Amino acid sequence: MDNINDMTASDAYDEDPTWIDPDFLEILVCPECKASVTQEGAWLVCGNPKCGLRYPIRDGIPVMLVEEAEKPHRK
Amino acid sequence: MEPTTHRQVENATAPSAGGFRDPDGESSHLFGQPPAMDRSTFDRRQAEFWGTRTNLRAFDHPVVERFARQRVEWLAKSLGGPPPRTALDVGCGDGFGQAYMQRICPVIFGCDASPEMLASNPLPRSRLCRADAYQLPFADQSFDLVYCWELLHHIGEPERVVREMARTARDRVLVCEPNAWNPAMALFSTLVPEERGALRFTPLSLRGIMKRAGLRDIRVCAVGTFTPNRTPDRLSQLLHRLPYRVPWIGMYTIGIGRRG
C-alpha cells in the first residue's frame, strides 16, 4: 500500500478534536447557499447573513448536511 | 431567486408508476423497468442501507487491493493531461478508492453522507467531511480532479450529482460505475435490491449523463473482470491476468470528462 503510514498517521485532530485543516476550511462552503464558512469552536458558520446555518464538527469531521445544521440564533 | 433545494426537487418529482422519472419526463432506466419507487424513497433506502452495511471487505483485503491497483494503473495511463495535485472523492465511504488513488494524486479529500462508513476510513479526519452529493460543500473549481467510485448507482438523480462534481472540479471529472451490459453484473444487480440502481448504467447511458451534466471531451470505456467484495481470492487471481479493458461488456464502465 502506497503511503499507508502517512495516511494513518495521527494528525492535529489528536490534540484538538475540532481542528480543521486551514486548507480544507478555505474551500469549504455552505452547501445550501455556497457562501464561505468560518469556524466558531465546534461549529462551522455560514457567512451569508441571510442563511447563517451552523454546521457541527463531530469527531473531527465537519457535518456539512443542511438537515443536521442549526438555524442561526435570531436576536 | 431562491436556490432550489434538494427537497424542493424531490417534491417536484412525482413518483412514477414505472419507477424513476426525469424532470423532462424521460425514463432514465436502461431497460424500461426501473425500480418501482420514486427518487426520494430510493435515496432514503440507500442511506439506511449504507448506515448498516457491514459486509464490505476492508480496503487492504487482497482482492480489494488487486481490484483497486488494476483500476488505478489503468487510470494513471488513461486519465490524460497533467497529473492532478488535488482531488475530491465523492462518496468516499471507507476510503478504498482514496487509499489507492494516492498513486495518481498526492492530496485527496473525501466526503460521504454515512458516518458509519467514514468511521472506517483510514484517511486523516482533516481531509474528510460528511456531505450530501447533491449539495457538495465546496467552492467552485476547488479540485483538479473530482471523482467517484461506484457511487451514482446508489443515487436517485445521478445527473445532478455529476453536475455538482463538475462545478467543484477545475479540470477533470472521473466516474466509475457498474456496467449493466455485463451479464454477471446485470444478474447481480437484478438479484440484490440495493444494487438494482446499477441497471441504469452502461457505457452509453454514462456518456449521456456526463454530457447532460455539461462535461466535454468525454471518454467512456468498459473495463474489469471481477468485483472487489464478492469475488473469491483465487478466482480474482485468475481474472486479474485477463486484459483490463473489455469492450462493451467489462464489469465496470469508466467515464472521464473535462469541465465544460
Short mmCIF file of C-alpha atoms in Angstrom, two decimals:
data_model
loop_
_atom_site.label_atom_id
_atom_site.label_comp_id
_atom_site.label_asym_id
_atom_site.label_seq_id
_atom_site.Cartn_x
_atom_site.Cartn_y
_atom_site.Cartn_z
CA MET A 1 0.00 0.00 0.00
CA ASP A 2 1.44 3.38 -1.00
CA ASN A 3 1.91 5.93 1.74
CA ILE A 4 -0.19 3.98 4.18
CA ASN A 5 1.93 5.15 7.08
CA ASP A 6 1.35 8.75 6.09
CA MET A 7 -2.34 8.14 5.64
CA THR A 8 -2.95 6.65 9.04
CA ALA A 9 -0.60 8.95 10.89
CA SER A 10 -2.39 10.85 13.59
CA ASP A 11 -2.91 14.46 12.69
CA ALA A 12 -3.61 17.56 14.69
CA TYR A 13 -7.04 16.12 15.47
CA ASP A 14 -5.43 14.06 18.22
CA GLU A 15 -4.68 17.23 20.14
CA ASP A 16 -7.84 19.16 19.25
CA PRO A 17 -10.90 17.21 18.00
CA THR A 18 -12.36 20.38 16.49
CA TRP A 19 -9.23 21.20 14.48
CA ILE A 20 -9.86 21.73 10.77
CA ASP A 21 -7.05 21.90 8.25
CA PRO A 22 -6.88 25.59 7.14
CA ASP A 23 -6.51 24.48 3.51
CA PHE A 24 -9.68 22.43 3.86
CA LEU A 25 -11.53 25.24 5.62
CA GLU A 26 -10.63 27.58 2.79
CA ILE A 27 -12.56 25.55 0.21
CA LEU A 28 -15.50 24.53 2.42
CA VAL A 29 -18.72 26.43 1.73
CA CYS A 30 -22.28 26.28 2.99
CA PRO A 31 -24.00 23.55 0.95
CA GLU A 32 -27.26 25.49 1.00
CA CYS A 33 -26.14 28.90 -0.31
CA LYS A 34 -22.46 28.26 -1.26
CA ALA A 35 -21.19 31.14 0.92
CA SER A 36 -17.88 30.65 2.71
CA VAL A 37 -17.89 29.35 6.28
CA THR A 38 -15.85 30.32 9.33
CA GLN A 39 -15.02 28.22 12.35
CA GLU A 40 -16.51 29.13 15.73
CA GLY A 41 -15.36 26.50 18.20
CA ALA A 42 -17.01 23.21 17.28
CA TRP A 43 -19.13 24.81 14.56
CA LEU A 44 -18.68 25.99 11.01
CA VAL A 45 -20.88 29.02 10.44
CA CYS A 46 -22.16 30.22 7.09
CA GLY A 47 -21.00 33.78 6.39
CA ASN A 48 -24.15 34.69 4.47
CA PRO A 49 -26.34 36.73 6.87
CA LYS A 50 -29.49 35.59 5.06
CA CYS A 51 -28.55 31.94 5.62
CA GLY A 52 -26.27 31.69 8.66
CA LEU A 53 -26.63 27.94 9.07
CA ARG A 54 -24.31 26.38 11.68
CA TYR A 55 -22.69 23.05 10.87
CA PRO A 56 -21.35 20.90 13.71
CA ILE A 57 -17.89 19.32 13.81
CA ARG A 58 -18.24 15.82 15.22
CA ASP A 59 -15.26 13.58 15.96
CA GLY A 60 -13.10 15.96 13.95
CA ILE A 61 -15.29 15.70 10.84
CA PRO A 62 -17.38 18.65 9.62
CA VAL A 63 -21.01 17.59 9.16
CA MET A 64 -21.94 19.70 6.15
CA LEU A 65 -25.51 18.48 5.87
CA VAL A 66 -28.33 21.03 5.72
CA GLU A 67 -30.69 18.70 7.60
CA GLU A 68 -28.22 18.47 10.51
CA ALA A 69 -27.37 22.18 10.59
CA GLU A 70 -28.63 24.55 13.27
CA LYS A 71 -30.53 27.62 12.21
CA PRO A 72 -28.93 30.92 13.28
CA HIS A 73 -29.87 32.42 16.62
CA ARG A 74 -32.10 35.41 15.85
CA LYS A 75 -31.88 38.37 18.18
CA MET B 1 -34.11 33.97 -6.77
CA GLU B 2 -34.09 31.35 -4.06
CA PRO B 3 -31.83 28.38 -4.78
CA THR B 4 -33.68 25.17 -5.49
CA THR B 5 -33.11 22.74 -2.65
CA HIS B 6 -32.86 19.00 -2.86
CA ARG B 7 -36.15 18.63 -1.05
CA GLN B 8 -37.91 21.00 -3.46
CA VAL B 9 -36.71 18.95 -6.40
CA GLU B 10 -37.78 15.75 -4.67
CA ASN B 11 -41.23 17.18 -4.09
CA ALA B 12 -41.42 18.39 -7.65
CA THR B 13 -40.52 14.94 -8.95
CA ALA B 14 -43.71 12.97 -8.74
CA PRO B 15 -43.38 9.25 -8.06
CA SER B 16 -43.70 7.37 -11.30
CA ALA B 17 -45.72 4.20 -11.50
CA GLY B 18 -42.94 2.73 -13.63
CA GLY B 19 -40.11 3.99 -11.46
CA PHE B 20 -37.76 6.99 -11.80
CA ARG B 21 -38.80 9.89 -13.94
CA ASP B 22 -36.54 12.63 -15.18
CA PRO B 23 -37.69 16.23 -14.80
CA ASP B 24 -38.08 16.35 -18.58
CA GLY B 25 -40.36 13.34 -18.44
CA GLU B 26 -37.99 10.78 -19.94
CA SER B 27 -37.34 7.50 -18.20
CA SER B 28 -33.73 7.22 -17.05
CA HIS B 29 -33.74 3.45 -16.86
CA LEU B 30 -31.97 1.32 -19.40
CA PHE B 31 -34.50 -1.46 -19.79
CA GLY B 32 -37.67 0.50 -19.17
CA GLN B 33 -38.29 -1.46 -15.96
CA PRO B 34 -36.88 0.78 -13.28
CA PRO B 35 -37.17 0.10 -9.57
CA ALA B 36 -40.75 0.76 -8.55
CA MET B 37 -40.08 3.68 -6.21
CA ASP B 38 -39.60 7.40 -6.51
CA ARG B 39 -36.19 9.01 -6.18
CA SER B 40 -36.57 10.29 -2.64
CA THR B 41 -37.59 6.83 -1.44
CA PHE B 42 -34.67 5.33 -3.35
CA ASP B 43 -32.23 7.77 -1.73
CA ARG B 44 -33.67 7.21 1.75
CA ARG B 45 -33.41 3.44 1.42
CA GLN B 46 -29.84 3.72 0.16
CA ALA B 47 -28.96 5.92 3.15
CA GLU B 48 -30.41 3.31 5.51
CA PHE B 49 -28.53 0.57 3.68
CA TRP B 50 -25.17 2.34 3.95
CA GLY B 51 -25.78 3.03 7.61
CA THR B 52 -25.98 -0.68 8.37
CA ARG B 53 -23.79 -2.36 5.78
CA THR B 54 -21.02 -4.29 7.48
CA ASN B 55 -20.11 -6.99 4.97
CA LEU B 56 -17.67 -4.95 2.88
CA ARG B 57 -14.12 -6.16 2.65
CA ALA B 58 -11.54 -3.80 4.14
CA PHE B 59 -9.58 -1.59 1.77
CA ASP B 60 -6.44 -3.70 2.31
CA HIS B 61 -8.14 -7.04 1.62
CA PRO B 62 -6.09 -8.81 -1.13
CA VAL B 63 -8.98 -8.91 -3.61
CA VAL B 64 -9.85 -5.27 -2.98
CA GLU B 65 -6.21 -4.32 -3.38
CA ARG B 66 -5.92 -6.33 -6.62
CA PHE B 67 -9.07 -4.69 -7.96
CA ALA B 68 -8.08 -1.16 -6.98
CA ARG B 69 -4.46 -1.38 -8.12
CA GLN B 70 -5.54 -2.66 -11.53
CA ARG B 71 -8.02 0.19 -11.88
CA VAL B 72 -5.58 2.86 -10.73
CA GLU B 73 -2.81 1.58 -13.01
CA TRP B 74 -5.20 1.87 -15.93
CA LEU B 75 -6.36 5.31 -14.82
CA ALA B 76 -2.78 6.54 -14.48
CA LYS B 77 -2.33 5.85 -18.19
CA SER B 78 -5.79 6.89 -19.34
CA LEU B 79 -6.65 9.98 -17.32
CA GLY B 80 -4.78 12.29 -19.70
CA GLY B 81 -3.45 15.76 -19.05
CA PRO B 82 -1.08 16.77 -16.25
CA PRO B 83 -1.24 14.71 -13.03
CA PRO B 84 -3.82 16.18 -10.63
CA ARG B 85 -2.43 17.75 -7.45
CA THR B 86 -5.69 17.76 -5.51
CA ALA B 87 -8.74 15.54 -5.80
CA LEU B 88 -12.12 15.02 -4.18
CA ASP B 89 -13.55 11.54 -3.70
CA VAL B 90 -17.34 11.93 -3.67
CA GLY B 91 -18.95 9.11 -1.69
CA CYS B 92 -15.54 8.05 -0.39
CA GLY B 93 -17.08 5.60 2.10
CA ASP B 94 -14.48 3.53 3.89
CA GLY B 95 -11.76 5.01 1.69
CA PHE B 96 -10.99 2.08 -0.57
CA GLY B 97 -10.79 4.41 -3.57
CA GLN B 98 -8.82 7.13 -1.83
CA ALA B 99 -6.27 4.69 -0.46
CA TYR B 100 -5.19 3.66 -3.95
CA MET B 101 -5.86 6.87 -5.87
CA GLN B 102 -2.99 8.41 -3.92
CA ARG B 103 -0.75 6.88 -6.56
CA ILE B 104 -2.29 9.32 -9.06
CA CYS B 105 -2.92 12.30 -6.81
CA PRO B 106 -1.00 13.21 -3.62
CA VAL B 107 -3.76 15.14 -1.84
CA ILE B 108 -7.21 13.60 -1.78
CA PHE B 109 -10.15 14.89 0.21
CA GLY B 110 -13.25 12.80 0.74
CA CYS B 111 -16.91 13.26 1.56
CA ASP B 112 -19.68 10.83 2.32
CA ALA B 113 -23.14 11.04 3.88
CA SER B 114 -22.67 7.96 6.04
CA PRO B 115 -20.91 8.46 9.42
CA GLU B 116 -20.56 4.70 9.76
CA MET B 117 -18.58 4.47 6.53
CA LEU B 118 -16.42 7.50 7.34
CA ALA B 119 -15.59 6.00 10.74
CA SER B 120 -13.72 3.18 8.98
CA ASN B 121 -11.94 5.46 6.52
CA PRO B 122 -8.16 5.34 7.04
CA LEU B 123 -7.52 8.90 5.86
CA PRO B 124 -6.85 11.63 8.43
CA ARG B 125 -10.08 13.24 9.58
CA SER B 126 -8.74 16.60 8.45
CA ARG B 127 -9.41 15.50 4.86
CA LEU B 128 -12.94 14.19 5.39
CA CYS B 129 -16.40 15.64 5.77
CA ARG B 130 -19.98 14.45 5.80
CA ALA B 131 -21.87 15.82 2.82
CA ASP B 132 -24.82 15.29 0.52
CA ALA B 133 -23.60 14.56 -3.01
CA TYR B 134 -26.43 16.71 -4.35
CA GLN B 135 -25.10 19.72 -2.43
CA LEU B 136 -21.33 19.46 -2.22
CA PRO B 137 -19.97 21.88 0.41
CA PHE B 138 -17.03 23.04 -1.69
CA ALA B 139 -16.35 26.22 -3.61
CA ASP B 140 -16.41 26.19 -7.41
CA GLN B 141 -13.29 24.74 -9.06
CA SER B 142 -11.70 23.62 -5.79
CA PHE B 143 -10.05 20.40 -7.03
CA ASP B 144 -8.02 19.40 -10.09
CA LEU B 145 -9.92 16.11 -10.20
CA VAL B 146 -13.32 15.19 -8.79
CA TYR B 147 -14.19 11.53 -8.95
CA CYS B 148 -16.49 8.85 -7.63
CA TRP B 149 -16.10 5.09 -7.46
CA GLU B 150 -19.37 3.15 -7.63
CA LEU B 151 -21.48 5.95 -6.16
CA LEU B 152 -24.00 7.05 -8.77
CA HIS B 153 -25.92 3.78 -8.96
CA HIS B 154 -26.83 4.36 -5.30
CA ILE B 155 -28.19 7.82 -6.13
CA GLY B 156 -31.68 8.73 -7.29
CA GLU B 157 -30.61 11.57 -9.60
CA PRO B 158 -27.06 10.84 -10.83
CA GLU B 159 -27.01 13.68 -13.33
CA ARG B 160 -27.45 16.26 -10.57
CA VAL B 161 -24.51 14.77 -8.71
CA VAL B 162 -22.28 14.83 -11.79
CA ARG B 163 -23.23 18.48 -12.31
CA GLU B 164 -22.13 19.23 -8.73
CA MET B 165 -18.90 17.32 -9.35
CA ALA B 166 -18.29 19.39 -12.49
CA ARG B 167 -18.91 22.59 -10.53
CA THR B 168 -16.26 21.75 -7.93
CA ALA B 169 -13.71 20.49 -10.49
CA ARG B 170 -11.06 22.72 -12.02
CA ASP B 171 -10.27 20.29 -14.77
CA ARG B 172 -11.43 16.66 -14.88
CA VAL B 173 -14.31 14.55 -13.62
CA LEU B 174 -13.98 10.78 -13.35
CA VAL B 175 -16.92 8.43 -12.84
CA CYS B 176 -16.70 4.65 -12.29
CA GLU B 177 -19.93 2.63 -12.25
CA PRO B 178 -21.05 -0.95 -12.80
CA ASN B 179 -21.87 -1.90 -16.38
CA ALA B 180 -25.33 -3.40 -16.91
CA TRP B 181 -24.18 -4.76 -20.28
CA ASN B 182 -22.01 -7.25 -18.38
CA PRO B 183 -24.22 -10.35 -17.89
CA ALA B 184 -22.86 -11.19 -14.42
CA MET B 185 -23.24 -7.60 -13.26
CA ALA B 186 -26.77 -7.40 -14.68
CA LEU B 187 -27.74 -10.61 -12.87
CA PHE B 188 -26.19 -9.46 -9.59
CA SER B 189 -27.86 -6.05 -9.84
CA THR B 190 -31.20 -7.66 -10.53
CA LEU B 191 -30.99 -10.07 -7.60
CA VAL B 192 -29.72 -7.62 -4.95
CA PRO B 193 -32.33 -4.90 -4.29
CA GLU B 194 -29.82 -2.32 -3.03
CA GLU B 195 -27.73 -2.72 -6.19
CA ARG B 196 -30.63 -2.51 -8.62
CA GLY B 197 -29.81 1.10 -9.47
CA ALA B 198 -26.80 -0.27 -11.37
CA LEU B 199 -29.17 -1.43 -14.12
CA ARG B 200 -29.31 2.22 -15.23
CA PHE B 201 -25.58 2.29 -16.06
CA THR B 202 -23.92 1.29 -19.31
CA PRO B 203 -21.15 2.99 -21.31
CA LEU B 204 -23.88 4.62 -23.39
CA SER B 205 -26.01 5.89 -20.50
CA LEU B 206 -22.97 7.12 -18.56
CA ARG B 207 -21.82 9.13 -21.54
CA GLY B 208 -25.29 10.68 -21.76
CA ILE B 209 -25.34 11.57 -18.06
CA MET B 210 -21.91 13.19 -18.24
CA LYS B 211 -22.82 15.09 -21.39
CA ARG B 212 -26.09 16.42 -19.93
CA ALA B 213 -24.17 17.44 -16.81
CA GLY B 214 -22.16 19.82 -19.00
CA LEU B 215 -18.88 17.90 -19.35
CA ARG B 216 -16.92 17.85 -22.62
CA ASP B 217 -14.22 15.65 -24.22
CA ILE B 218 -15.92 12.64 -22.67
CA ARG B 219 -14.26 9.23 -22.96
CA VAL B 220 -16.05 6.12 -21.75
CA CYS B 221 -14.61 2.60 -21.52
CA ALA B 222 -15.86 -0.77 -20.29
CA VAL B 223 -13.25 -2.42 -18.07
CA GLY B 224 -12.64 -5.06 -15.45
CA THR B 225 -13.40 -8.74 -14.94
CA PHE B 226 -14.13 -9.08 -11.22
CA THR B 227 -15.71 -7.25 -8.30
CA PRO B 228 -13.83 -6.34 -5.10
CA ASN B 229 -16.33 -7.52 -2.49
CA ARG B 230 -17.76 -10.79 -3.83
CA THR B 231 -15.06 -12.46 -5.92
CA PRO B 232 -13.15 -15.29 -4.20
CA ASP B 233 -9.43 -14.63 -3.79
CA ARG B 234 -8.24 -17.46 -6.07
CA LEU B 235 -10.71 -16.58 -8.83
CA SER B 236 -9.66 -12.94 -8.71
CA GLN B 237 -6.03 -14.02 -9.17
CA LEU B 238 -7.02 -15.74 -12.42
CA LEU B 239 -9.31 -12.98 -13.68
CA HIS B 240 -6.70 -10.36 -12.83
CA ARG B 241 -4.49 -11.79 -15.61
CA LEU B 242 -7.06 -11.06 -18.31
CA PRO B 243 -6.91 -7.77 -20.24
CA TYR B 244 -8.39 -4.97 -18.14
CA ARG B 245 -10.23 -3.30 -20.98
CA VAL B 246 -13.16 -5.41 -22.17
CA PRO B 247 -15.04 -3.51 -24.90
CA TRP B 248 -18.77 -3.11 -24.24
CA ILE B 249 -19.12 -5.83 -21.61
CA GLY B 250 -16.46 -5.14 -18.98
CA MET B 251 -17.89 -5.33 -15.48
CA TYR B 252 -17.47 -1.58 -14.97
CA THR B 253 -17.86 1.49 -17.09
CA ILE B 254 -15.46 4.37 -16.55
CA GLY B 255 -16.13 7.87 -17.85
CA ILE B 256 -13.63 10.72 -17.96
CA GLY B 257 -14.69 14.22 -18.91
CA ARG B 258 -13.49 17.78 -18.71
CA ARG B 259 -15.28 20.66 -17.13
CA GLY B 260 -17.25 22.44 -19.85
#
